mmCIF file of C-alpha atoms in Angstrom:
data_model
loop_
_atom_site.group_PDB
_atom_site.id
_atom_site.type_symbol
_atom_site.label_atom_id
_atom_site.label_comp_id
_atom_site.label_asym_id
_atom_site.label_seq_id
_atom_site.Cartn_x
_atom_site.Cartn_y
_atom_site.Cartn_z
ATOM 1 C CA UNK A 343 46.328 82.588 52.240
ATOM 2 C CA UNK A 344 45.234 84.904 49.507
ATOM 3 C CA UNK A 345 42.157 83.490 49.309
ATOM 4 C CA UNK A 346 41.060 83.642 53.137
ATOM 5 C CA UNK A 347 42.121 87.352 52.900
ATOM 6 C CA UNK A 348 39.598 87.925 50.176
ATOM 7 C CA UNK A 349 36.835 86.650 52.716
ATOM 8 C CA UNK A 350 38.373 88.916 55.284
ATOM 9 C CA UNK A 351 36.025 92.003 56.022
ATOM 10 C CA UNK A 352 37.560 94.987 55.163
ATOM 11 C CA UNK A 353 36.877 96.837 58.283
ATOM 12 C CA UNK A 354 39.221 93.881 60.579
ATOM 13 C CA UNK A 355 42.251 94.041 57.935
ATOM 14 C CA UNK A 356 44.192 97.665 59.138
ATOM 15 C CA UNK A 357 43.281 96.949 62.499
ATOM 16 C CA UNK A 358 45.919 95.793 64.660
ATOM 17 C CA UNK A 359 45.633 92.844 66.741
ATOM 18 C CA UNK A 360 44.680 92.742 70.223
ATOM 19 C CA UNK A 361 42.005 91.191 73.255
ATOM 20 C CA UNK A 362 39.567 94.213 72.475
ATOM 21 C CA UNK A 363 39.834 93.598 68.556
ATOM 22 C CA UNK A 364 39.509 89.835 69.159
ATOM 23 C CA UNK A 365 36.882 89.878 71.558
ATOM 24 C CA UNK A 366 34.539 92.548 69.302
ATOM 25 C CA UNK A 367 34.954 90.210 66.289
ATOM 26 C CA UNK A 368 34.109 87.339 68.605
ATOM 27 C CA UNK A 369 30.694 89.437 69.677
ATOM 28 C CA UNK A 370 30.236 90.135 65.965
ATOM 29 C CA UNK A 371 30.426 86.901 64.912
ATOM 30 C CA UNK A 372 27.912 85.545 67.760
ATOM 31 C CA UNK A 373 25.254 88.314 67.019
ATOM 32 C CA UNK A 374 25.236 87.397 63.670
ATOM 33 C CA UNK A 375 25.437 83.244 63.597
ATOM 34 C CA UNK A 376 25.115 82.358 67.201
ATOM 35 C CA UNK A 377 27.665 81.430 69.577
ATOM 36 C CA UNK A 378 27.395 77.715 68.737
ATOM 37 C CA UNK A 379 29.308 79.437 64.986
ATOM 38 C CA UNK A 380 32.007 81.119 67.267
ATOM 39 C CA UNK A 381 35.267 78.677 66.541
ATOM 40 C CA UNK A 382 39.158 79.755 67.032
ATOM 41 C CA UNK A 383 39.576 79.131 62.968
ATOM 42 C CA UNK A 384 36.432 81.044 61.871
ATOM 43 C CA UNK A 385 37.539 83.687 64.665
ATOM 44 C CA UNK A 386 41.081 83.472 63.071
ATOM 45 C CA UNK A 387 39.559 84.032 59.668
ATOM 46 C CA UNK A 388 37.227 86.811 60.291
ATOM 47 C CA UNK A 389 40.217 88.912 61.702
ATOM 48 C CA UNK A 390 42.425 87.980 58.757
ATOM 49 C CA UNK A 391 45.369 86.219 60.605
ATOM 50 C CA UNK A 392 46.261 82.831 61.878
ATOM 51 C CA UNK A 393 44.553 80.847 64.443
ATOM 52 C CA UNK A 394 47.736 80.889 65.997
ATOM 53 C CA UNK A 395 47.984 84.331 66.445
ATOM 54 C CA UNK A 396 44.723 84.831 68.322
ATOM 55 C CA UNK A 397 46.787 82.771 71.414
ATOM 56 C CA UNK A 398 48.982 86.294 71.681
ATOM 57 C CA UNK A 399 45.818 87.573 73.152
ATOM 58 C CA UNK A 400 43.490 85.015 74.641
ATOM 59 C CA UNK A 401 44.298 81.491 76.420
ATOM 60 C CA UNK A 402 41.831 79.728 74.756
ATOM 61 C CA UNK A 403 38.214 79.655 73.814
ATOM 62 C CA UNK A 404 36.935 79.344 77.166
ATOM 63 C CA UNK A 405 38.377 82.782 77.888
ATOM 64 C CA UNK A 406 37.127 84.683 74.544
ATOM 65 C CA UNK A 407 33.301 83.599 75.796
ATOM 66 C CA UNK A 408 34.618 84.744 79.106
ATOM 67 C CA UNK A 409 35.174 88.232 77.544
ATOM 68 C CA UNK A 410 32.046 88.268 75.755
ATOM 69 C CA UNK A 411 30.015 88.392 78.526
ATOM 70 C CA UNK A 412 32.056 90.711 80.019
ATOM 71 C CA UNK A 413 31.598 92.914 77.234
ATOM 72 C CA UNK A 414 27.581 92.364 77.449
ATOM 73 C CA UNK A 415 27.730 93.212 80.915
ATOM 74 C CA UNK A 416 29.847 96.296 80.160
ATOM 75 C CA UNK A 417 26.639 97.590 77.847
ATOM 76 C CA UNK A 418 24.338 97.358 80.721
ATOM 77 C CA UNK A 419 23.788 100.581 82.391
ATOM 78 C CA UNK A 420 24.898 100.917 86.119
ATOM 79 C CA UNK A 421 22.391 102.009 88.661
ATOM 80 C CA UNK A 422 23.786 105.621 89.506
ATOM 81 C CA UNK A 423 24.288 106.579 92.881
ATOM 82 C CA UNK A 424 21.775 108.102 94.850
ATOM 83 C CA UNK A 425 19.129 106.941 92.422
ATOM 84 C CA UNK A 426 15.726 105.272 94.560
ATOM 85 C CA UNK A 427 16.231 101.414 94.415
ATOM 86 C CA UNK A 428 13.381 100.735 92.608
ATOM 87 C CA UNK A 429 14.302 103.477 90.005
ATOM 88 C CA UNK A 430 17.587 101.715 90.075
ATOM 89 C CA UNK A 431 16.460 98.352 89.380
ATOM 90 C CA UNK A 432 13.722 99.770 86.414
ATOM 91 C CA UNK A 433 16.597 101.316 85.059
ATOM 92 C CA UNK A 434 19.158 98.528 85.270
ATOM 93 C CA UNK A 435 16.234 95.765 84.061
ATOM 94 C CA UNK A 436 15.263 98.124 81.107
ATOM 95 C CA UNK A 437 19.125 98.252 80.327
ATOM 96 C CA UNK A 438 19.919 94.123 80.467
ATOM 97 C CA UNK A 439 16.460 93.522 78.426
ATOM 98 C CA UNK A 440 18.012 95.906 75.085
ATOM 99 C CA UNK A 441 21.536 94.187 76.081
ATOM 100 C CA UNK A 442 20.750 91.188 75.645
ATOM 101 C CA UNK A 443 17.839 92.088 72.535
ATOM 102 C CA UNK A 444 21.430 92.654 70.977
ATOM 103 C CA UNK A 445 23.141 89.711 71.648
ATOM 104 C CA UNK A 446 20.677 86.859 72.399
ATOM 105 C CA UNK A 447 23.096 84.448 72.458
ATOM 106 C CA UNK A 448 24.369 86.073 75.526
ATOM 107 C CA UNK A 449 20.960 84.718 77.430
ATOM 108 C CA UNK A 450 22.131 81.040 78.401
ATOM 109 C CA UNK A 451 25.981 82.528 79.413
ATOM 110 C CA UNK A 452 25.582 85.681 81.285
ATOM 111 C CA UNK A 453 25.744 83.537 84.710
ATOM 112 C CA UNK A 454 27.074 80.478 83.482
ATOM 113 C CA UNK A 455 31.067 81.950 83.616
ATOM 114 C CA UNK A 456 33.215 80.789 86.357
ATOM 115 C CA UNK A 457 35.856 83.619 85.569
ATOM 116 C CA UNK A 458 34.088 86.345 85.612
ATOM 117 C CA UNK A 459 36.048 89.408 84.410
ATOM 118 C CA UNK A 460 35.852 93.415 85.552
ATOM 119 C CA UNK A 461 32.854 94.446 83.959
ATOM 120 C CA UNK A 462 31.051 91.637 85.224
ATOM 121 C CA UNK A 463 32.002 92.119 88.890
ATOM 122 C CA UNK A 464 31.412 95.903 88.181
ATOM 123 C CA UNK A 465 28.102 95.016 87.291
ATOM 124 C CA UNK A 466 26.759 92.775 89.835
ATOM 125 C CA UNK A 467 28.598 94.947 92.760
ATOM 126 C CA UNK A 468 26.746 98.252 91.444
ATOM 127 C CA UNK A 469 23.204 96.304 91.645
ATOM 128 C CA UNK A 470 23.466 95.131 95.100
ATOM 129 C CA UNK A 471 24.968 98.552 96.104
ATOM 130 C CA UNK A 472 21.826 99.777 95.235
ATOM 131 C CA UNK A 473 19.607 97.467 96.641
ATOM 132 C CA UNK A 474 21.517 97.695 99.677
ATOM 133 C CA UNK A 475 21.378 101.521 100.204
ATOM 134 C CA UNK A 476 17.309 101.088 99.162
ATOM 135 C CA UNK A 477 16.739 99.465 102.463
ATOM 136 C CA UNK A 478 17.458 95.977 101.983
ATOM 137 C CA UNK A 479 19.449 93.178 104.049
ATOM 138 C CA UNK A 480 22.312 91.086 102.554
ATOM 139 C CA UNK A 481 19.922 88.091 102.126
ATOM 140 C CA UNK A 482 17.061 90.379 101.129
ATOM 141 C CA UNK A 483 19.793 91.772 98.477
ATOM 142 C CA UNK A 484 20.460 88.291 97.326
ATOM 143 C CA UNK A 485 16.467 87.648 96.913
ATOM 144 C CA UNK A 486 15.558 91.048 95.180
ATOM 145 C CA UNK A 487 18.318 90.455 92.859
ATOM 146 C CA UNK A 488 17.402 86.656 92.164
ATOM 147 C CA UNK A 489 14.148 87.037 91.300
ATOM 148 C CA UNK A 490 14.802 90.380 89.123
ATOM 149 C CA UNK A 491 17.119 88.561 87.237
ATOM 150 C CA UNK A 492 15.054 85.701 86.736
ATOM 151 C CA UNK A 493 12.115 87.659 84.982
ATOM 152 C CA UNK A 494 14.343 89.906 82.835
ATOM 153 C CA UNK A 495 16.480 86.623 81.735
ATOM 154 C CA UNK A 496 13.120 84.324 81.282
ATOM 155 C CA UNK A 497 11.652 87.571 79.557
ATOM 156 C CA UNK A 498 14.321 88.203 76.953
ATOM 157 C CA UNK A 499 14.559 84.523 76.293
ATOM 158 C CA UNK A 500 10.771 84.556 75.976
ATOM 159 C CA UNK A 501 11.195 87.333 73.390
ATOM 160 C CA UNK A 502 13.427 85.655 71.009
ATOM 161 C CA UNK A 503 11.389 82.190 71.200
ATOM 162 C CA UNK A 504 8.333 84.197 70.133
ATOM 163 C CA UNK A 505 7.067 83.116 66.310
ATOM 164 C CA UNK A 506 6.343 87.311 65.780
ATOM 165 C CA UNK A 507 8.293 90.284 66.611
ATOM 166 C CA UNK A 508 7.370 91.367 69.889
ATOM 167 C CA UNK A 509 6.831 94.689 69.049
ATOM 168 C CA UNK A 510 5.561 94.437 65.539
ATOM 169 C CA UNK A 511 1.935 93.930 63.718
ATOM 170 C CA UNK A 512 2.628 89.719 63.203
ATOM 171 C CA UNK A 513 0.895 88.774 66.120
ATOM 172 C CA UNK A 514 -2.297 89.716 64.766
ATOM 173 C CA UNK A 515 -2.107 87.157 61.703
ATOM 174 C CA UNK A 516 -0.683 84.249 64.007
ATOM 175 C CA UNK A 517 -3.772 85.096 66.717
ATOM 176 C CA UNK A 518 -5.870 84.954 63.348
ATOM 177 C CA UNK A 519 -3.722 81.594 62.488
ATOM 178 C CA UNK A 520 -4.956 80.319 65.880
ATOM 179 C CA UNK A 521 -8.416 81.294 66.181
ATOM 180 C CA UNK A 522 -8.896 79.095 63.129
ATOM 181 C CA UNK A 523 -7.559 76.258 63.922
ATOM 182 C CA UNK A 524 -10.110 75.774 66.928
ATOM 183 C CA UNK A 525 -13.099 76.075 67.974
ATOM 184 C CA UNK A 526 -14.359 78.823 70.985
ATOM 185 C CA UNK A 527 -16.394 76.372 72.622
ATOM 186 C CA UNK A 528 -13.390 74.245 73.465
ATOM 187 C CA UNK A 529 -11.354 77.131 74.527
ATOM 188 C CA UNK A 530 -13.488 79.570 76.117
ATOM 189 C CA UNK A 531 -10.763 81.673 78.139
ATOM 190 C CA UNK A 532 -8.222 81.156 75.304
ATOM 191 C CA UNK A 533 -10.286 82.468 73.049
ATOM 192 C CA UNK A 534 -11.581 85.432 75.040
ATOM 193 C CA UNK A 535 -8.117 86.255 76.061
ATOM 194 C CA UNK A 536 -6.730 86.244 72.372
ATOM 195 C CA UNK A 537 -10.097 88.536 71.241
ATOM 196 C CA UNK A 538 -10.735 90.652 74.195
ATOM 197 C CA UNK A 539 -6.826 91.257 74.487
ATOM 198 C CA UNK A 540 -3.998 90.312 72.564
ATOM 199 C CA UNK A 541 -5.986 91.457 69.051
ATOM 200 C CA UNK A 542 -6.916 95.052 70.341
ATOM 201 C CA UNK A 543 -5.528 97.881 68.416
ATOM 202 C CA UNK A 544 -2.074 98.732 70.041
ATOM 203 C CA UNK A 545 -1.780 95.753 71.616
ATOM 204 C CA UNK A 546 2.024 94.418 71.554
ATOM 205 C CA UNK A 547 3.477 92.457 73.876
ATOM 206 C CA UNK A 548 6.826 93.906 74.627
ATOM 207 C CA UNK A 549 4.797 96.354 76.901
ATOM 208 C CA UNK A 550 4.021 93.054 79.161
ATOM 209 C CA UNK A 551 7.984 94.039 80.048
ATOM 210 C CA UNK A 552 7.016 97.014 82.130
ATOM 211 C CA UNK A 553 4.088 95.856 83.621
ATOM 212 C CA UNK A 554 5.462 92.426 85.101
ATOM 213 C CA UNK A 555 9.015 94.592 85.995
ATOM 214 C CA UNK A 556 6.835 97.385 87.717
ATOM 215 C CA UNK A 557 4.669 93.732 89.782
ATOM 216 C CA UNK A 558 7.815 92.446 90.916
ATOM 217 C CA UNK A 559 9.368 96.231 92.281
ATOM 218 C CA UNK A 560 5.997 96.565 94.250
ATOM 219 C CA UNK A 561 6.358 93.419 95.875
ATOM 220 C CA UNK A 562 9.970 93.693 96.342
ATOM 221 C CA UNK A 563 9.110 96.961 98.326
ATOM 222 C CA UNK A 564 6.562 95.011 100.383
ATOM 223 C CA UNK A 565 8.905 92.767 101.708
ATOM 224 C CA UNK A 566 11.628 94.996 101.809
ATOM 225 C CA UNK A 567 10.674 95.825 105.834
ATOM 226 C CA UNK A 568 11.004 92.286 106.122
ATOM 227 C CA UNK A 569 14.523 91.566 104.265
ATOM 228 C CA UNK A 570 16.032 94.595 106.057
#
């Protein structure tokens, strides 16, 4: 025992035990190693107690990944009310993408619960509030907030695929990488793309974000009249 205590960190070992306390650790240990590291014992350890004792507070696994999500979905900012839906939805998109920038391994769950817990709810009720007051049907709700979650999910997962940081200078050298390894004349419209483009000064491709969110709200408001 004294020597799992001396792996303890410091900051878990005066806190008292409890759902929040387990549930933060659990996050913690996800953003750090993935979820596929999150285990009852390594959970146990990281807190400093027993896996035993983590039962006083959650059922089982199945519910601590069931509170992570919740707790992603608490991070996310709700659209206000009042706000223009397609303010609403920027804002909201904007919101999930840094979310889940924080805690990829949040990507492949944030649907995937069949208990979802308050936050979650809270969540998905705010966004089609706000679609609904913008003017849309109940189907045309649905729709909107389908295919909005489908680019901001496909984007983030997109972003932490990506061999260079989205933001950052290390696309230049891997465009560099790729230029020579082939040859223009067998890749015209790669190559122009990857010159003309992607290698520009100021060029990063996190800004794609915006401009795909901001094709999606336009067409969303074109068929808006039609989902009503």
């Amino acid at each position: 025992m004294a020597a799992r205590e001396s792996r303890t960190p410091a900051r878990h070992r005066d806190q008292p035990l409890s759902r929040q306390s387990v549930l933060r650790a659990a996050v913690d240990l996800a953003d750090e190693a993935g979820v596929g590291a999150l285990t009852m014992r390594r959970l146990a350890e990281r807190l400093g107690v027993e896996a035993m004792s983590l039962y006083h507070h959650v059922a089982n696994k199945e519910a601590i990944l069931d509170g992570m999500v919740d707790a992603v979905f608490d991070e996310v900012d709700l659209p206000p009310a009042g706000l223009d839906w397609k303010a609403a939805m920027r804002q909201r998109a904007v919101s999930m993408r840094a979310a889940l920038a924080r805690h990829p391994w949040a990507i492949g769950l944030m649907e995937s619960r069949a208990n979802p817990g308050p936050g979650t709810l809270r969540h998905h009720d705010a966004v089609i509030g706000a679609l609904r007051s913008g003017g849309f049907g109940v189907a045309g709700a649905a729709h909107a907030f389908s295919v909005l979650d489908s680019y901001v999910y496909g984007f983030a997962l997109q972003e932490t695929s990506l061999p260079f940081e989205s933001s950052g200078g290390d696309l230049d050298e891997l465009a560099e990488a790729v230029l020579g390894t082939m040859s223009p004349g067998d890749f015209p419209h790669l190559t122009e793309m990857i010159v003309g483009h992607t290698m520009k000064p100021g060029y990063a491709y996190a800004d794609e974000f915006a401009i795909g969110l901001d094709l999606i709200l336009d067409g969303l408001e074109l068929r808006r009249a039609l989902w009503q």
